[in-house]
PDB file of C-alpha atoms and ligand atoms in Angstrom:
ATOM      1  CA  UNK A   1     -21.261 -11.765  -4.584  1.00 48.00           C
ATOM      2  CA  UNK A   2     -18.487 -14.257  -5.197  1.00 49.00           C
ATOM      3  CA  UNK A   3     -15.367 -13.192  -3.418  1.00 51.00           C
ATOM      4  CA  UNK A   4     -13.604 -16.449  -2.729  1.00 53.00           C
ATOM      5  CA  UNK A   5     -11.109 -16.352  -5.571  1.00 64.00           C
ATOM      6  CA  UNK A   6      -7.892 -14.393  -5.397  1.00 71.00           C
ATOM      7  CA  UNK A   7      -7.088 -12.713  -8.644  1.00 78.00           C
ATOM      8  CA  UNK A   8      -3.898 -10.997  -9.648  1.00 79.00           C
ATOM      9  CA  UNK A   9      -4.155  -7.570 -11.121  1.00 85.00           C
ATOM     10  CA  UNK A  10      -1.038  -6.078 -12.598  1.00 90.00           C
ATOM     11  CA  UNK A  11      -0.117  -2.417 -12.666  1.00 92.00           C
ATOM     12  CA  UNK A  12       1.513  -2.146 -16.069  1.00 94.00           C
ATOM     13  CA  UNK A  13       2.174   1.531 -15.582  1.00 95.00           C
ATOM     14  CA  UNK A  14       2.467   3.347 -12.293  1.00 96.00           C
ATOM     15  CA  UNK A  15       3.675   6.857 -12.802  1.00 97.00           C
ATOM     16  CA  UNK A  16       3.523   9.570 -10.159  1.00 97.00           C
ATOM     17  CA  UNK A  17       1.908  12.695 -11.581  1.00 96.00           C
ATOM     18  CA  UNK A  18       4.356  15.528 -11.057  1.00 96.00           C
ATOM     19  CA  UNK A  19       4.181  19.237 -11.661  1.00 93.00           C
ATOM     20  CA  UNK A  20       7.491  21.117 -11.672  1.00 94.00           C
ATOM     21  CA  UNK A  21       9.153  18.018 -10.233  1.00 95.00           C
ATOM     22  CA  UNK A  22       6.816  17.879  -7.268  1.00 95.00           C
ATOM     23  CA  UNK A  23       4.345  15.108  -6.563  1.00 97.00           C
ATOM     24  CA  UNK A  24       0.833  16.291  -7.282  1.00 96.00           C
ATOM     25  CA  UNK A  25      -1.507  16.059  -4.301  1.00 97.00           C
ATOM     26  CA  UNK A  26      -5.245  15.720  -4.717  1.00 97.00           C
ATOM     27  CA  UNK A  27      -6.021  18.265  -1.993  1.00 96.00           C
ATOM     28  CA  UNK A  28      -3.803  20.805  -3.783  1.00 95.00           C
ATOM     29  CA  UNK A  29      -5.580  20.174  -7.083  1.00 96.00           C
ATOM     30  CA  UNK A  30      -8.968  20.667  -5.417  1.00 97.00           C
ATOM     31  CA  UNK A  31      -7.850  23.933  -3.783  1.00 96.00           C
ATOM     32  CA  UNK A  32      -6.428  25.330  -7.016  1.00 95.00           C
ATOM     33  CA  UNK A  33      -9.618  24.446  -8.902  1.00 97.00           C
ATOM     34  CA  UNK A  34     -11.851  26.005  -6.229  1.00 97.00           C
ATOM     35  CA  UNK A  35      -9.800  29.208  -6.426  1.00 97.00           C
ATOM     36  CA  UNK A  36     -10.048  29.076 -10.232  1.00 96.00           C
ATOM     37  CA  UNK A  37     -13.824  28.616 -10.089  1.00 96.00           C
ATOM     38  CA  UNK A  38     -14.265  31.507  -7.641  1.00 97.00           C
ATOM     39  CA  UNK A  39     -12.094  33.675  -9.891  1.00 96.00           C
ATOM     40  CA  UNK A  40     -14.186  32.993 -12.990  1.00 96.00           C
ATOM     41  CA  UNK A  41     -17.494  33.429 -11.123  1.00 96.00           C
ATOM     42  CA  UNK A  42     -16.402  36.747  -9.603  1.00 97.00           C
ATOM     43  CA  UNK A  43     -15.126  37.853 -13.024  1.00 96.00           C
ATOM     44  CA  UNK A  44     -18.571  37.103 -14.431  1.00 96.00           C
ATOM     45  CA  UNK A  45     -20.246  39.324 -11.816  1.00 96.00           C
ATOM     46  CA  UNK A  46     -17.717  42.041 -12.594  1.00 96.00           C
ATOM     47  CA  UNK A  47     -17.911  42.182 -16.392  1.00 96.00           C
ATOM     48  CA  UNK A  48     -21.342  40.583 -16.928  1.00 94.00           C
ATOM     49  CA  UNK A  49     -20.461  38.700 -20.089  1.00 94.00           C
ATOM     50  CA  UNK A  50     -20.676  34.980 -20.577  1.00 94.00           C
ATOM     51  CA  UNK A  51     -16.998  34.581 -21.538  1.00 95.00           C
ATOM     52  CA  UNK A  52     -15.694  33.854 -17.998  1.00 95.00           C
ATOM     53  CA  UNK A  53     -18.470  31.301 -17.491  1.00 93.00           C
ATOM     54  CA  UNK A  54     -17.591  29.581 -20.759  1.00 95.00           C
ATOM     55  CA  UNK A  55     -13.867  29.490 -19.875  1.00 94.00           C
ATOM     56  CA  UNK A  56     -14.846  28.527 -16.333  1.00 95.00           C
ATOM     57  CA  UNK A  57     -16.323  25.280 -17.641  1.00 96.00           C
ATOM     58  CA  UNK A  58     -12.770  23.872 -17.885  1.00 95.00           C
ATOM     59  CA  UNK A  59     -11.940  24.190 -14.140  1.00 95.00           C
ATOM     60  CA  UNK A  60     -15.527  23.132 -13.381  1.00 96.00           C
ATOM     61  CA  UNK A  61     -15.109  19.849 -15.303  1.00 96.00           C
ATOM     62  CA  UNK A  62     -11.665  19.273 -13.755  1.00 96.00           C
ATOM     63  CA  UNK A  63     -13.165  19.959 -10.341  1.00 96.00           C
ATOM     64  CA  UNK A  64     -15.847  17.311 -10.883  1.00 96.00           C
ATOM     65  CA  UNK A  65     -13.175  14.809 -12.026  1.00 95.00           C
ATOM     66  CA  UNK A  66     -11.054  15.645  -8.952  1.00 96.00           C
ATOM     67  CA  UNK A  67     -14.093  15.159  -6.717  1.00 95.00           C
ATOM     68  CA  UNK A  68     -14.751  11.736  -8.251  1.00 94.00           C
ATOM     69  CA  UNK A  69     -11.099  10.791  -7.626  1.00 95.00           C
ATOM     70  CA  UNK A  70     -11.440  12.112  -4.074  1.00 93.00           C
ATOM     71  CA  UNK A  71     -14.496   9.957  -3.478  1.00 90.00           C
ATOM     72  CA  UNK A  72     -13.621   6.801  -5.393  1.00 91.00           C
ATOM     73  CA  UNK A  73      -9.803   7.037  -5.179  1.00 92.00           C
ATOM     74  CA  UNK A  74      -9.692   5.986  -8.812  1.00 94.00           C
ATOM     75  CA  UNK A  75     -11.029   7.164 -12.155  1.00 94.00           C
ATOM     76  CA  UNK A  76     -10.802   5.381 -15.494  1.00 93.00           C
ATOM     77  CA  UNK A  77      -9.944   6.884 -18.861  1.00 91.00           C
ATOM     78  CA  UNK A  78     -10.164   3.979 -21.270  1.00 87.00           C
ATOM     79  CA  UNK A  79      -7.175   1.745 -20.535  1.00 87.00           C
ATOM     80  CA  UNK A  80      -5.623   4.225 -18.133  1.00 94.00           C
ATOM     81  CA  UNK A  81      -6.640   5.372 -14.718  1.00 95.00           C
ATOM     82  CA  UNK A  82      -5.735   8.028 -12.217  1.00 95.00           C
ATOM     83  CA  UNK A  83      -5.358   6.651  -8.723  1.00 95.00           C
ATOM     84  CA  UNK A  84      -5.042   8.434  -5.443  1.00 94.00           C
ATOM     85  CA  UNK A  85      -2.933   6.885  -2.692  1.00 92.00           C
ATOM     86  CA  UNK A  86      -3.907   7.017   0.974  1.00 89.00           C
ATOM     87  CA  UNK A  87      -1.488   9.910   1.364  1.00 93.00           C
ATOM     88  CA  UNK A  88      -3.349  11.805  -1.360  1.00 95.00           C
ATOM     89  CA  UNK A  89      -0.678  11.463  -4.039  1.00 97.00           C
ATOM     90  CA  UNK A  90      -1.899  11.124  -7.608  1.00 97.00           C
ATOM     91  CA  UNK A  91      -0.665   8.401  -9.927  1.00 97.00           C
ATOM     92  CA  UNK A  92      -1.268   7.598 -13.557  1.00 97.00           C
ATOM     93  CA  UNK A  93      -1.725   3.850 -13.756  1.00 96.00           C
ATOM     94  CA  UNK A  94      -2.608   1.170 -16.244  1.00 95.00           C
ATOM     95  CA  UNK A  95      -4.153  -1.913 -14.737  1.00 92.00           C
ATOM     96  CA  UNK A  96      -4.252  -5.236 -16.447  1.00 91.00           C
ATOM     97  CA  UNK A  97      -6.065  -8.357 -15.425  1.00 91.00           C
ATOM     98  CA  UNK A  98      -8.395 -10.914 -16.935  1.00 91.00           C
ATOM     99  CA  UNK A  99     -11.559 -12.249 -15.395  1.00 92.00           C
ATOM    100  CA  UNK A 100     -11.097 -15.985 -14.719  1.00 90.00           C
ATOM    101  CA  UNK A 101     -14.797 -16.590 -15.336  1.00 91.00           C
ATOM    102  CA  UNK A 102     -15.326 -14.890 -18.690  1.00 94.00           C
ATOM    103  CA  UNK A 103     -11.898 -13.463 -19.659  1.00 92.00           C
ATOM    104  CA  UNK A 104     -13.224  -9.902 -19.492  1.00 93.00           C
ATOM    105  CA  UNK A 105     -11.117  -6.909 -18.484  1.00 91.00           C
ATOM    106  CA  UNK A 106     -10.877  -6.319 -14.759  1.00 91.00           C
ATOM    107  CA  UNK A 107     -11.034  -3.034 -12.945  1.00 90.00           C
ATOM    108  CA  UNK A 108     -10.620  -1.919  -9.348  1.00 89.00           C
ATOM    109  CA  UNK A 109     -13.627  -0.667  -7.457  1.00 89.00           C
ATOM    110  CA  UNK A 110     -12.924   1.307  -4.320  1.00 83.00           C
ATOM    111  CA  UNK A 111     -15.800   2.016  -2.022  1.00 78.00           C
ATOM    112  CA  UNK A 112     -15.409   3.454   1.454  1.00 73.00           C
ATOM    113  CA  UNK A 113     -12.731   1.257   3.011  1.00 75.00           C
ATOM    114  CA  UNK A 114     -13.178  -1.776   0.817  1.00 81.00           C
ATOM    115  CA  UNK A 115     -11.493  -2.510  -2.459  1.00 84.00           C
ATOM    116  CA  UNK A 116     -12.356  -5.245  -4.867  1.00 88.00           C
ATOM    117  CA  UNK A 117     -11.868  -6.234  -8.466  1.00 90.00           C
ATOM    118  CA  UNK A 118     -14.798  -6.250 -10.792  1.00 91.00           C
ATOM    119  CA  UNK A 119     -15.191  -7.609 -14.293  1.00 93.00           C
ATOM    120  CA  UNK A 120     -16.161  -5.034 -16.906  1.00 92.00           C
ATOM    121  CA  UNK A 121     -18.342  -7.519 -18.757  1.00 94.00           C
ATOM    122  CA  UNK A 122     -20.341  -8.677 -15.786  1.00 94.00           C
ATOM    123  CA  UNK A 123     -20.584  -6.774 -12.518  1.00 91.00           C
ATOM    124  CA  UNK A 124     -21.474 -10.053 -10.778  1.00 93.00           C
ATOM    125  CA  UNK A 125     -17.860 -11.169 -11.240  1.00 92.00           C
ATOM    126  CA  UNK A 126     -16.187  -9.775  -8.149  1.00 90.00           C
ATOM    127  CA  UNK A 127     -12.942 -10.798  -6.544  1.00 88.00           C
ATOM    128  CA  UNK A 128     -10.621  -9.904  -3.733  1.00 82.00           C
ATOM    129  CA  UNK A 129      -7.905  -7.454  -4.492  1.00 72.00           C
ATOM    130  CA  UNK A 130      -4.328  -8.600  -4.775  1.00 62.00           C
ATOM    131  CA  UNK A 131      -2.345  -5.989  -6.618  1.00 58.00           C
ATOM    132  CA  UNK A 132       1.181  -6.639  -7.830  1.00 52.00           C
TER     133      UNK A 132
HETATM  134 ZN1   ZN B 201     -16.169 -11.763 -15.956  1.00 78.35          ZN
END
């Protein structure tokens, strides 16, 4: 793993995700989705039709996405990403950076307490994080 080069990664967009003017917190999202899932599951046991399970797929998928964000602190949707700050606030961001080795797009990898930049073309291209 080559980590001796310092690469600049630019946040082109950094927008706090707000609901009703309030900063969205990841823990709140997880709680709401858990409540939603329990609601749909209990509704299924009550009315015994598949409809609540089918509708319940939506909070289930969102819950999985929220869990990934909780674990990795970042999730990518094409050019955009949702990042979670240390305080648990959610941000919509767009990161831009080019790999100095092969000119590929760079992305942030967050694992446990370490963060580094990785090239999307070649996972061997890894660099220290220096976000502007
Ligand atoms: Zn590269």
